[in-house]
Amino acid sequence: MTKKELSGRLADARHYAAIATAFALPLSTSAQAIAVSIFAVLAIVTLDRARFEATLRMPAAWLPVALFALIALGTLWSVQPTFGLAAKWIGPYAKLLLIPLVMATAITRRQALQIGYGFLAACLILLALSWASFLWPTGPWTWFKAPGVPVKDNAVQSGCFALCAFGLAFGALRIWGIDRRRAVAMGALALLFLADVFLIYLSKTGAIMAAALLGLFLLHIGGWKRTMLVGMPAVIVVAVALLASAPAQRRLAEIGTDISASQGTVGGGETVSTGARLDFWRKAVDFVKAAPLLGHGTGSIKPLYQSLEATRPSPYGEATPDPHNQTLHVVLQLGLIGGALLWAMWIAHARLFLARDMASVFGQAIVLQNVIGGLFNSHISAVTQGMLYCLAVGLLGAMVIANEKKL
């Protein structure tokens, strides 16, 4: 086997690992970890050094590395009693290193579509199971994680479904003048994904992200007539789903109850999620004031909240390791310097995707979803949402960079 043949086979294996990673993301954390590890090794082995160095000169590539480096350095001033306890919190941000790696990987448009199809295929499996459990509630669904949610949780599923709805709707818009039958089928499938988010098991954060992506989609349609023509069916689907879904109405009604619960010490889980967030955020403001510049160090979040449990107990009944806000997750550990790096990274990624080609528009959706989701959860440090963001930004960034070089 010649060196060229070996290089080609390694590149093919890297591509198959990327498809496997995309397929595993919505389905299995373990499979996701195995697939992305294989992909990362193959990406490093097949890396073009000159291309990687050129990519690292871009803010969209080096800012994630800088944020990770600061997380690692944050162990030096952590309030955790030992280095080992602090160091384990570096791991959730290690995925940021995938952004420049994937961005520097040579990926063709066809390969990018195949990776996207892998993600869509997994989501279609979940969609079919979710709707089947809704239409046949007495079926064999006892193994589901929650009603209508076969695996992982409703926040992950609704986020993945919202992205699929956006991608299918935008794809349908692009091919409307070429293949209307296919466009109609894609549009109908997009509405099924969207309806599932609001009808079967409503995630409040997922619903907000889906609404934001719907707004982004309407912005790209162009012209108020087309916006009304396309937007009205989506709005009707969402409204009908909310009105027809007793679980959705119940979860919306919980918001007021949750806020009231945050004023006391009501125990519970999901039923006090909104109130718990408000409690976390109020306490976080005090923590930031105590160490505004560099924060309290990596891994300091749970010890900080634990210090207040005796006098200001959490609605959950125990200290949290997560303030359920991505900015606070960084600022509590790394101070305003870390928060500035986080937002600089988001802005750099948003600027990378300012064009109106398909890769850029999908990139806009990924960044918007992560920023909106980051208001209510720590999505970058989360296993699935964070990995999805890093891999998607890297992949779509590689496509945008390749397109710019062709111009």
Tab-separated table of C-alpha atoms in Angstrom, residues 131 134 191-200 202 207 210-211 214 230-250 252:
chain	number	residue	atom	x	y	z
A	131	TRP	CA	-45.188	10.035	17.641
A	134	PHE	CA	-48.290	9.640	21.471
A	191	LEU	CA	-43.777	20.604	10.685
A	192	LEU	CA	-43.869	17.138	12.286
A	193	PHE	CA	-40.590	17.864	14.068
A	194	LEU	CA	-41.855	21.286	15.152
A	195	ALA	CA	-45.205	19.928	16.376
A	196	ASP	CA	-43.452	17.255	18.430
A	197	VAL	CA	-41.456	19.901	20.323
A	198	PHE	CA	-44.635	21.643	21.495
A	199	LEU	CA	-47.143	18.787	21.629
A	200	ILE	CA	-45.726	15.645	23.187
A	202	LEU	CA	-42.724	20.348	26.147
A	207	ALA	CA	-39.638	25.572	22.951
A	210	ALA	CA	-37.495	26.338	18.470
A	211	ALA	CA	-39.282	29.704	18.405
A	214	LEU	CA	-38.505	29.755	13.485
A	230	VAL	CA	-44.795	30.053	5.088
A	231	GLY	CA	-44.950	31.376	8.628
A	232	MET	CA	-48.672	31.011	9.206
A	233	PRO	CA	-48.738	27.186	8.900
A	234	ALA	CA	-45.866	26.971	11.403
A	235	VAL	CA	-47.619	29.307	13.840
A	236	ILE	CA	-50.890	27.375	13.447
A	237	VAL	CA	-49.104	24.061	14.068
A	238	VAL	CA	-47.489	25.430	17.240
A	239	ALA	CA	-50.758	26.961	18.493
A	240	VAL	CA	-52.770	23.791	17.851
A	241	ALA	CA	-50.071	21.672	19.468
A	242	LEU	CA	-50.081	23.818	22.612
A	243	LEU	CA	-53.887	23.893	22.820
A	244	ALA	CA	-54.239	20.152	22.187
A	245	SER	CA	-51.527	19.077	24.597
A	246	ALA	CA	-52.522	18.805	28.245
A	247	PRO	CA	-48.874	18.141	29.271
A	248	ALA	CA	-47.751	21.296	27.446
A	249	GLN	CA	-50.410	23.413	29.158
A	250	ARG	CA	-49.505	21.906	32.504
A	252	LEU	CA	-46.550	26.241	31.012
